[in-house]
Amino acid sequence: MSKRTLAIAAALGATTIYGLNHTIAKGAMPHYVQPYGFIMVRVIGAALLFWAISFLGPKERIAKKDYLRILLCAFLGMGLNMLAFFKGLDLSTPINSAVLITITPIIVVLLSAVLIKERIGPRKFTGVTIGLLGAVGLIVFGAEQRVDAPNVPLGNLYIFANSIFYGSYLIVVKTLTDKYHPFTFMKWLFSLGILICLPFGYGEFVQINWPALPFDALWRIVFVVVGTTFLTYLFNVFALSQLRASTLSAFVYVQPLIGMVFAVLSGQDTLGTVKMVAAGLVLLGVYLASRKPRMGRRHS
């Protein structure tokens, strides 16, 4: 099996875990753990896991010229990204989260145009516009009265911000994936992530009553730490070593499908008209924005 095939499998594995995570993580918040406290559990757990397996990789040192990039990646991927997503998921619903997260490829297209001067042709521009309309529509009109979703518009806004941070992370981290073994920089990224998230999550982290947590909460926490954090970041780093950031971000298409089906089947969310229309607009926009141009056409 070629490395590219393995990279595609890893990307599909990561996006499947992410799709399930919208509902699984939501089930633990806020009754058993608050969102920022949950993030502290994530970054601490992932840092320990990456340090534990780091001996399996080569002995490498991070070059001094890459220190700033490492710090920026930690802020975007292990700090702002996670904090915004879990706060948004706490305030909003699993399906809203699954839909809004698909805006990431559009963010990557826009950032690629700004940072690496990649041209946005008419089709990509149309896709970006449609996708953003869907996202804005869900943020503005997707509010619903639910006990476990106290502020859906604000939560949707947090999740939208998460897509911006994660899209930025995919672009910035690409240089590191080309230069270092995943174990080398992931252990440092999550170690820095602990320091970055500490001011936000310490208070909620120490409030977690571990002895009193039921099994239903514990398995969800383990899934988030091992699956949604450790495995997905490992899968994505490997996928980035073989695929472009824009290609990897396109795998997010699968997330709303998995997220919606799992949320509805588990009884933790419902699929209304606004969500369906918004999801359709976002997916259409993402498809147009990230589809490769046909041979002979250079304007897209």
PDB file of C-alpha atoms in Angstrom, residues 39-54 78 82 183 186-195 225 229-230:
ATOM      1  CA  ILE A  39      -9.391  21.240  27.022  1.00  0.00           C
ATOM      2  CA  MET A  40      -6.875  20.978  29.854  1.00  0.00           C
ATOM      3  CA  VAL A  41      -7.606  17.241  30.046  1.00  0.00           C
ATOM      4  CA  ARG A  42      -7.107  16.996  26.267  1.00  0.00           C
ATOM      5  CA  VAL A  43      -3.764  18.771  26.035  1.00  0.00           C
ATOM      6  CA  ILE A  44      -2.315  17.147  29.155  1.00  0.00           C
ATOM      7  CA  GLY A  45      -3.408  13.684  28.057  1.00  0.00           C
ATOM      8  CA  ALA A  46      -2.149  14.138  24.503  1.00  0.00           C
ATOM      9  CA  ALA A  47       1.184  15.571  25.676  1.00  0.00           C
ATOM     10  CA  LEU A  48       1.745  12.545  27.938  1.00  0.00           C
ATOM     11  CA  LEU A  49       0.847  10.135  25.130  1.00  0.00           C
ATOM     12  CA  PHE A  50       3.142  11.794  22.578  1.00  0.00           C
ATOM     13  CA  TRP A  51       6.042  11.926  25.052  1.00  0.00           C
ATOM     14  CA  ALA A  52       5.412   8.245  25.890  1.00  0.00           C
ATOM     15  CA  ILE A  53       5.802   7.163  22.251  1.00  0.00           C
ATOM     16  CA  SER A  54       8.472   9.693  21.259  1.00  0.00           C
ATOM     17  CA  MET A  78      -3.604  23.329  20.516  1.00  0.00           C
ATOM     18  CA  MET A  82      -9.557  23.750  20.879  1.00  0.00           C
ATOM     19  CA  PHE A 183       6.568  12.592  17.257  1.00  0.00           C
ATOM     20  CA  MET A 186       3.767  17.023  18.344  1.00  0.00           C
ATOM     21  CA  LYS A 187       5.112  16.397  21.860  1.00  0.00           C
ATOM     22  CA  TRP A 188       6.361  19.981  21.966  1.00  0.00           C
ATOM     23  CA  LEU A 189       3.181  21.425  20.464  1.00  0.00           C
ATOM     24  CA  PHE A 190       0.998  19.812  23.118  1.00  0.00           C
ATOM     25  CA  SER A 191       3.444  20.665  25.895  1.00  0.00           C
ATOM     26  CA  LEU A 192       3.204  24.298  24.844  1.00  0.00           C
ATOM     27  CA  GLY A 193      -0.555  23.819  24.531  1.00  0.00           C
ATOM     28  CA  ILE A 194      -0.730  23.092  28.265  1.00  0.00           C
ATOM     29  CA  LEU A 195       0.872  26.447  29.065  1.00  0.00           C
ATOM     30  CA  VAL A 225      -8.181  12.431  24.701  1.00  0.00           C
ATOM     31  CA  THR A 229      -6.837  14.499  20.190  1.00  0.00           C
ATOM     32  CA  PHE A 230      -3.990  11.959  20.081  1.00  0.00           C
TER      33      PHE A 230
END
